[in-house]
Amino acid sequence: MKVLLIEDEIKLAAYIRDGLASEGCVVDVAHDGVDGLHLALEGSHEVIVLDRMLPGIDGMSLLAALRSRRRTPVLMLTAHGRVEDRVSGLQAGADDYLVKPFALSELVARLQALVRRSQVGTPAGAEPMRLHLADLEVDLMRRRAMRAGRRLELTAKEFVLLVLFMRRAGQVLSRTELAQQVWDMHFDSDTNVVEVAIRRLRTKLDVPFPTPLLHTVRGMGYVLEERSP
């Protein structure tokens, strides 16, 4: 899953981000309502975790602004467990509600359920379950990648890495961003995990085919795009 987490409590946000990353999710984080709304409207997330109390724009106002344009599933977090609080959040457009404190396993299960439900009928604003670039196709539901009709045998991390590149096709991604998004680690110049993963992905994605799609941008990072011969 690609998850947008909008939570102003820094430690809680880090805890949730780390927990979701350990489950194979790609997590974008915003710590206030202004940045959160921008990412929610401009990003391609499968599900959003939204805190009710936020600086800048509160969670209810953010949800109302989001629902005027997109139907991305939203799970709302709150410190208030009153029935009227949960009802008002659901009436405002939240798809689920979770009261703090909560078990991370329950959060993951609820998010997975929201994504499954959103795929039925493909509601407006939901991300397509298949991503395409040239002769490359990634099926998010089946967790399968095909190129020129041939299946790519990818590991779990390679698949997550490829999905990130597909969602950001045409954008240069630095080693630091890849390390944070895929491995949830701060980049260490002595660590070559990114380079090794890129090399292995290229071996499966590009080497067997006449036209490469994954390119190195010297001094900047890597980009997945179709280039003219």
CSV table of C-alpha atoms in Angstrom, one decimal, residues 21-175:
chain,number,residue,atom,x,y,z
A,21,ALA,CA,7.0,0.3,6.5
A,22,SER,CA,7.7,-3.0,8.2
A,23,GLU,CA,4.5,-4.3,6.5
A,24,GLY,CA,5.8,-3.3,3.1
A,25,CYS,CA,4.0,0.0,2.8
A,26,VAL,CA,5.3,3.1,1.2
A,27,VAL,CA,4.5,6.0,3.6
A,28,ASP,CA,4.4,9.7,3.0
A,29,VAL,CA,4.1,11.8,6.2
A,30,ALA,CA,2.7,15.3,6.8
A,31,HIS,CA,2.8,17.0,10.2
A,32,ASP,CA,0.2,19.7,9.6
A,33,GLY,CA,-3.1,20.1,7.8
A,34,VAL,CA,-1.7,22.4,5.1
A,35,ASP,CA,0.9,20.0,3.9
A,36,GLY,CA,-1.4,17.1,4.4
A,37,LEU,CA,-4.1,18.5,2.2
A,38,HIS,CA,-1.6,19.3,-0.6
A,39,LEU,CA,-0.3,15.7,-0.5
A,40,ALA,CA,-3.8,14.3,-0.4
A,41,LEU,CA,-4.9,16.2,-3.4
A,42,GLU,CA,-1.7,15.9,-5.5
A,43,GLY,CA,-0.5,12.5,-4.5
A,44,SER,CA,-1.5,9.0,-5.6
A,45,HIS,CA,-2.1,7.3,-2.3
A,46,GLU,CA,-4.3,4.2,-1.8
A,47,VAL,CA,-5.4,5.2,1.7
A,48,ILE,CA,-5.0,8.1,4.1
A,49,VAL,CA,-4.5,8.0,7.9
A,50,LEU,CA,-5.8,11.4,9.2
A,51,ASP,CA,-5.5,12.8,12.7
A,52,ARG,CA,-8.6,14.8,13.7
A,53,MET,CA,-6.7,17.5,15.6
A,54,LEU,CA,-4.1,19.2,13.4
A,55,PRO,CA,-2.3,22.6,13.2
A,56,GLY,CA,-3.0,24.7,10.1
A,57,ILE,CA,-6.1,23.0,8.9
A,58,ASP,CA,-7.9,20.6,11.3
A,59,GLY,CA,-8.8,17.1,10.3
A,60,MET,CA,-12.5,17.7,9.7
A,61,SER,CA,-11.9,20.7,7.5
A,62,LEU,CA,-9.2,18.8,5.6
A,63,LEU,CA,-11.5,15.9,5.1
A,64,ALA,CA,-14.3,18.2,3.7
A,65,ALA,CA,-11.8,19.8,1.2
A,66,LEU,CA,-10.6,16.4,0.1
A,67,ARG,CA,-14.0,15.0,-0.4
A,68,SER,CA,-14.9,17.8,-2.8
A,69,ARG,CA,-12.3,16.5,-5.2
A,70,ARG,CA,-11.3,12.9,-4.3
A,71,ARG,CA,-12.6,9.7,-2.9
A,72,THR,CA,-9.4,8.3,-1.5
A,73,PRO,CA,-10.3,6.1,1.6
A,74,VAL,CA,-9.6,7.9,4.9
A,75,LEU,CA,-9.1,6.4,8.3
A,76,MET,CA,-9.4,9.1,11.0
A,77,LEU,CA,-7.5,9.0,14.2
A,78,THR,CA,-8.7,10.7,17.3
A,79,ALA,CA,-8.0,10.9,21.1
A,80,HIS,CA,-11.8,11.2,21.6
A,81,GLY,CA,-13.8,8.1,21.9
A,82,ARG,CA,-17.2,9.6,22.2
A,83,VAL,CA,-19.9,8.2,19.9
A,84,GLU,CA,-20.8,11.7,18.6
A,85,ASP,CA,-17.2,12.3,17.6
A,86,ARG,CA,-17.0,9.1,15.6
A,87,VAL,CA,-20.4,9.8,14.0
A,88,SER,CA,-19.5,13.3,13.0
A,89,GLY,CA,-16.2,12.1,11.4
A,90,LEU,CA,-18.0,9.4,9.5
A,91,GLN,CA,-20.7,11.8,8.3
A,92,ALA,CA,-18.0,14.2,7.1
A,93,GLY,CA,-16.6,11.5,4.8
A,94,ALA,CA,-14.3,9.3,6.8
A,95,ASP,CA,-14.4,5.7,5.9
A,96,ASP,CA,-13.3,4.3,9.2
A,97,TYR,CA,-12.4,5.6,12.7
A,98,LEU,CA,-9.7,4.5,15.2
A,99,VAL,CA,-9.4,5.8,18.8
A,100,LYS,CA,-6.0,6.4,20.3
A,101,PRO,CA,-4.2,4.5,21.8
A,102,PHE,CA,-4.5,1.6,19.3
A,103,ALA,CA,-2.7,-1.5,18.3
A,104,LEU,CA,-0.6,-1.2,15.2
A,105,SER,CA,-1.8,-4.6,14.0
A,106,GLU,CA,-5.4,-3.3,14.1
A,107,LEU,CA,-4.5,-0.2,12.1
A,108,VAL,CA,-2.8,-2.3,9.4
A,109,ALA,CA,-5.8,-4.6,9.2
A,110,ARG,CA,-8.2,-1.7,8.9
A,111,LEU,CA,-6.2,0.0,6.2
A,112,GLN,CA,-6.0,-3.3,4.2
A,113,ALA,CA,-9.8,-3.6,4.5
A,114,LEU,CA,-10.3,-0.1,3.3
A,115,VAL,CA,-8.1,-0.6,0.3
A,116,ARG,CA,-9.9,-3.9,-0.6
A,117,ARG,CA,-13.3,-2.2,-0.4
A,118,SER,CA,-12.1,0.8,-2.5
A,119,GLN,CA,-11.1,-1.6,-5.3
A,120,VAL,CA,-14.6,-2.8,-5.8
A,121,GLY,CA,-16.1,-0.7,-8.6
A,122,THR,CA,-13.0,1.6,-8.6
A,123,PRO,CA,-14.6,4.7,-7.1
A,124,ALA,CA,-13.6,8.1,-8.4
A,125,GLY,CA,-10.3,9.3,-7.0
A,126,ALA,CA,-9.0,5.8,-6.2
A,127,GLU,CA,-5.7,4.9,-7.7
A,128,PRO,CA,-5.8,2.5,-10.7
A,129,MET,CA,-4.9,-1.0,-9.7
A,130,ARG,CA,-2.7,-1.4,-12.8
A,131,LEU,CA,0.2,1.0,-13.7
A,132,HIS,CA,1.6,1.2,-17.2
A,133,LEU,CA,4.8,2.6,-18.8
A,134,ALA,CA,5.7,1.6,-22.3
A,135,ASP,CA,5.5,-2.2,-22.4
A,136,LEU,CA,5.7,-2.5,-18.6
A,137,GLU,CA,2.6,-3.2,-16.6
A,138,VAL,CA,2.4,-3.6,-12.8
A,139,ASP,CA,-0.7,-5.2,-11.3
A,140,LEU,CA,-1.0,-3.9,-7.7
A,141,MET,CA,-3.8,-6.2,-6.6
A,142,ARG,CA,-2.0,-9.4,-7.8
A,143,ARG,CA,1.5,-7.9,-6.9
A,144,ARG,CA,2.7,-8.9,-10.4
A,145,ALA,CA,4.9,-7.1,-12.9
A,146,MET,CA,4.9,-7.9,-16.7
A,147,ARG,CA,7.1,-6.5,-19.5
A,148,ALA,CA,6.4,-7.3,-23.1
A,149,GLY,CA,4.1,-10.0,-21.9
A,150,ARG,CA,6.8,-11.7,-19.8
A,151,ARG,CA,6.4,-11.9,-16.1
A,152,LEU,CA,9.2,-10.4,-14.0
A,153,GLU,CA,10.2,-12.6,-11.0
A,154,LEU,CA,10.7,-9.9,-8.4
A,155,THR,CA,11.3,-10.2,-4.7
A,156,ALA,CA,9.0,-8.3,-2.3
A,157,LYS,CA,11.5,-5.4,-1.9
A,158,GLU,CA,12.1,-5.2,-5.7
A,159,PHE,CA,8.4,-5.0,-6.3
A,160,VAL,CA,8.0,-2.2,-3.8
A,161,LEU,CA,10.9,-0.4,-5.4
A,162,LEU,CA,9.4,-0.8,-8.9
A,163,VAL,CA,6.0,0.4,-7.7
A,164,LEU,CA,7.6,3.5,-6.2
A,165,PHE,CA,9.3,4.2,-9.5
A,166,MET,CA,6.1,3.6,-11.5
A,167,ARG,CA,4.1,6.0,-9.3
A,168,ARG,CA,6.8,8.6,-9.7
A,169,ALA,CA,7.6,7.9,-13.4
A,170,GLY,CA,9.6,10.6,-15.0
A,171,GLN,CA,10.8,12.0,-11.6
A,172,VAL,CA,14.4,11.6,-10.4
A,173,LEU,CA,14.5,9.8,-7.1
A,174,SER,CA,17.6,10.2,-5.0
A,175,ARG,CA,19.3,7.4,-3.1
